[in-house]
Amino acid sequence: MELNDLKRRMNKSLEEHSKDDFYRYALKDAIDYVQTKCHQDFKNSEGIITLPGGVKRAVVKLVKLAEQKPNVQAISISGAVSESYFSSSDYDVVKFDLKPYIKAVFF
């Protein structure tokens, strides 16, 4: 998954580059997370990481979660504007997306 693919999936402008550095690091961290969680590297025969659609969906959700302010459940401004931030249930959604891709590990 490349930066432009991430930005398309997040509905971000490809011409906007102010957050590209953040997205590069968050993308790398999210891919590392799914590789660890799923116990597989998702590399093809050429050694290139090729993520299935469900894993890409989980990566996008992880990057979106990384963008949000931590530990804030909700903000309401004069009742007109309301914002909600992630909770542990957001990670449960990511885990659900990854569930079909998790390989069993035996010790």
PDB file of C-alpha atoms in Angstrom:
ATOM      1  CA  MET A   1       0.000   0.000   0.000  1.00  0.00           C
ATOM      2  CA  GLU A   2       1.436   3.332  -1.072  1.00  0.00           C
ATOM      3  CA  LEU A   3       0.811   6.825   0.275  1.00  0.00           C
ATOM      4  CA  ASN A   4      -1.431   7.840  -2.640  1.00  0.00           C
ATOM      5  CA  ASP A   5      -3.529   4.688  -2.210  1.00  0.00           C
ATOM      6  CA  LEU A   6      -3.983   5.555   1.470  1.00  0.00           C
ATOM      7  CA  LYS A   7      -4.982   9.136   0.648  1.00  0.00           C
ATOM      8  CA  ARG A   8      -7.521   7.961  -1.957  1.00  0.00           C
ATOM      9  CA  ARG A   9      -9.059   5.520   0.522  1.00  0.00           C
ATOM     10  CA  MET A  10      -9.229   8.285   3.150  1.00  0.00           C
ATOM     11  CA  ASN A  11     -10.831  10.650   0.616  1.00  0.00           C
ATOM     12  CA  LYS A  12      -7.926  13.116   0.899  1.00  0.00           C
ATOM     13  CA  SER A  13      -6.662  15.300  -1.920  1.00  0.00           C
ATOM     14  CA  LEU A  14      -3.595  13.897  -3.676  1.00  0.00           C
ATOM     15  CA  GLU A  15      -2.407  17.474  -4.262  1.00  0.00           C
ATOM     16  CA  GLU A  16      -2.426  18.321  -0.535  1.00  0.00           C
ATOM     17  CA  HIS A  17       0.983  17.432   0.925  1.00  0.00           C
ATOM     18  CA  SER A  18       0.989  19.136   4.344  1.00  0.00           C
ATOM     19  CA  LYS A  19       0.329  15.870   6.230  1.00  0.00           C
ATOM     20  CA  ASP A  20       2.221  13.480   3.954  1.00  0.00           C
ATOM     21  CA  ASP A  21       5.043  12.997   6.432  1.00  0.00           C
ATOM     22  CA  PHE A  22       2.557  12.027   9.155  1.00  0.00           C
ATOM     23  CA  TYR A  23       0.694   9.697   6.760  1.00  0.00           C
ATOM     24  CA  ARG A  24       3.933   7.954   5.736  1.00  0.00           C
ATOM     25  CA  TYR A  25       4.832   7.163   9.340  1.00  0.00           C
ATOM     26  CA  ALA A  26       1.261   6.246  10.316  1.00  0.00           C
ATOM     27  CA  LEU A  27       0.986   3.982   7.256  1.00  0.00           C
ATOM     28  CA  LYS A  28       4.231   2.217   8.148  1.00  0.00           C
ATOM     29  CA  ASP A  29       3.089   1.784  11.765  1.00  0.00           C
ATOM     30  CA  ALA A  30      -0.350   0.505  10.718  1.00  0.00           C
ATOM     31  CA  ILE A  31       1.151  -2.032   8.305  1.00  0.00           C
ATOM     32  CA  ASP A  32       3.549  -3.174  11.026  1.00  0.00           C
ATOM     33  CA  TYR A  33       0.582  -3.574  13.396  1.00  0.00           C
ATOM     34  CA  VAL A  34      -1.449  -5.713  10.966  1.00  0.00           C
ATOM     35  CA  GLN A  35       1.572  -7.856  10.105  1.00  0.00           C
ATOM     36  CA  THR A  36       2.157  -8.526  13.803  1.00  0.00           C
ATOM     37  CA  LYS A  37      -1.530  -9.035  14.604  1.00  0.00           C
ATOM     38  CA  CYS A  38      -2.077 -11.393  11.665  1.00  0.00           C
ATOM     39  CA  HIS A  39       1.238 -13.272  12.072  1.00  0.00           C
ATOM     40  CA  GLN A  40       2.093 -12.825   8.409  1.00  0.00           C
ATOM     41  CA  ASP A  41       4.052 -10.354   6.325  1.00  0.00           C
ATOM     42  CA  PHE A  42       1.712 -10.252   3.282  1.00  0.00           C
ATOM     43  CA  LYS A  43       4.686 -10.352   0.894  1.00  0.00           C
ATOM     44  CA  ASN A  44       4.302 -11.802  -2.588  1.00  0.00           C
ATOM     45  CA  SER A  45       6.884 -13.987  -4.332  1.00  0.00           C
ATOM     46  CA  GLU A  46       8.919 -10.871  -5.249  1.00  0.00           C
ATOM     47  CA  GLY A  47       9.035  -9.774  -1.606  1.00  0.00           C
ATOM     48  CA  ILE A  48       6.635  -6.851  -2.110  1.00  0.00           C
ATOM     49  CA  ILE A  49       3.951  -6.264   0.520  1.00  0.00           C
ATOM     50  CA  THR A  50       0.527  -6.770  -1.102  1.00  0.00           C
ATOM     51  CA  LEU A  51      -2.315  -6.281   1.339  1.00  0.00           C
ATOM     52  CA  PRO A  52      -5.761  -7.801   0.717  1.00  0.00           C
ATOM     53  CA  GLY A  53      -8.720  -5.400   0.648  1.00  0.00           C
ATOM     54  CA  GLY A  54      -9.865  -6.187   4.186  1.00  0.00           C
ATOM     55  CA  VAL A  55      -6.394  -5.542   5.546  1.00  0.00           C
ATOM     56  CA  LYS A  56      -6.184  -2.254   3.622  1.00  0.00           C
ATOM     57  CA  ARG A  57      -9.511  -1.258   5.173  1.00  0.00           C
ATOM     58  CA  ALA A  58      -8.064  -1.972   8.643  1.00  0.00           C
ATOM     59  CA  VAL A  59      -4.905   0.024   7.826  1.00  0.00           C
ATOM     60  CA  VAL A  60      -7.000   3.045   6.781  1.00  0.00           C
ATOM     61  CA  LYS A  61      -8.997   2.836  10.016  1.00  0.00           C
ATOM     62  CA  LEU A  62      -5.796   2.671  12.066  1.00  0.00           C
ATOM     63  CA  VAL A  63      -4.390   5.756  10.311  1.00  0.00           C
ATOM     64  CA  LYS A  64      -7.665   7.624  10.900  1.00  0.00           C
ATOM     65  CA  LEU A  65      -7.498   6.661  14.574  1.00  0.00           C
ATOM     66  CA  ALA A  66      -3.916   7.940  14.745  1.00  0.00           C
ATOM     67  CA  GLU A  67      -5.108  11.328  13.434  1.00  0.00           C
ATOM     68  CA  GLN A  68      -7.574  11.799  16.266  1.00  0.00           C
ATOM     69  CA  LYS A  69      -6.907  13.279  19.668  1.00  0.00           C
ATOM     70  CA  PRO A  70      -6.488  10.518  22.255  1.00  0.00           C
ATOM     71  CA  ASN A  71      -8.709   9.913  25.273  1.00  0.00           C
ATOM     72  CA  VAL A  72     -11.486  12.300  24.243  1.00  0.00           C
ATOM     73  CA  GLN A  73     -14.877  10.631  24.061  1.00  0.00           C
ATOM     74  CA  ALA A  74     -17.008  13.581  22.893  1.00  0.00           C
ATOM     75  CA  ILE A  75     -16.953  17.340  22.518  1.00  0.00           C
ATOM     76  CA  SER A  76     -20.109  19.411  22.129  1.00  0.00           C
ATOM     77  CA  ILE A  77     -20.035  23.107  21.316  1.00  0.00           C
ATOM     78  CA  SER A  78     -23.306  24.886  22.193  1.00  0.00           C
ATOM     79  CA  GLY A  79     -25.217  21.801  21.123  1.00  0.00           C
ATOM     80  CA  ALA A  80     -24.626  22.527  17.426  1.00  0.00           C
ATOM     81  CA  VAL A  81     -21.339  20.755  16.741  1.00  0.00           C
ATOM     82  CA  SER A  82     -20.490  17.381  18.187  1.00  0.00           C
ATOM     83  CA  GLU A  83     -17.290  15.392  17.772  1.00  0.00           C
ATOM     84  CA  SER A  84     -16.584  11.874  18.957  1.00  0.00           C
ATOM     85  CA  TYR A  85     -13.144  10.364  19.209  1.00  0.00           C
ATOM     86  CA  PHE A  86     -12.026   6.776  19.288  1.00  0.00           C
ATOM     87  CA  SER A  87     -12.537   4.311  22.051  1.00  0.00           C
ATOM     88  CA  SER A  88     -11.518   0.708  22.546  1.00  0.00           C
ATOM     89  CA  SER A  89     -14.512  -0.327  20.430  1.00  0.00           C
ATOM     90  CA  ASP A  90     -12.842   1.342  17.423  1.00  0.00           C
ATOM     91  CA  TYR A  91      -9.969  -1.090  17.778  1.00  0.00           C
ATOM     92  CA  ASP A  92     -12.509  -3.910  17.985  1.00  0.00           C
ATOM     93  CA  VAL A  93     -13.723  -2.887  14.511  1.00  0.00           C
ATOM     94  CA  VAL A  94     -10.145  -3.059  13.217  1.00  0.00           C
ATOM     95  CA  LYS A  95      -9.675  -6.472  14.823  1.00  0.00           C
ATOM     96  CA  PHE A  96     -12.921  -7.633  13.201  1.00  0.00           C
ATOM     97  CA  ASP A  97     -11.628  -6.535   9.761  1.00  0.00           C
ATOM     98  CA  LEU A  98      -8.399  -8.472  10.382  1.00  0.00           C
ATOM     99  CA  LYS A  99     -10.028 -11.623  11.776  1.00  0.00           C
ATOM    100  CA  PRO A 100     -10.122 -13.552   8.446  1.00  0.00           C
ATOM    101  CA  TYR A 101      -6.402 -12.858   7.910  1.00  0.00           C
ATOM    102  CA  ILE A 102      -5.060 -13.897  11.323  1.00  0.00           C
ATOM    103  CA  LYS A 103      -2.953 -17.031  11.128  1.00  0.00           C
ATOM    104  CA  ALA A 104      -2.786 -19.392  14.062  1.00  0.00           C
ATOM    105  CA  VAL A 105       0.622 -19.649  15.687  1.00  0.00           C
ATOM    106  CA  PHE A 106       1.659 -22.784  17.528  1.00  0.00           C
ATOM    107  CA  PHE A 107       4.590 -22.838  19.908  1.00  0.00           C
TER     108      PHE A 107
END
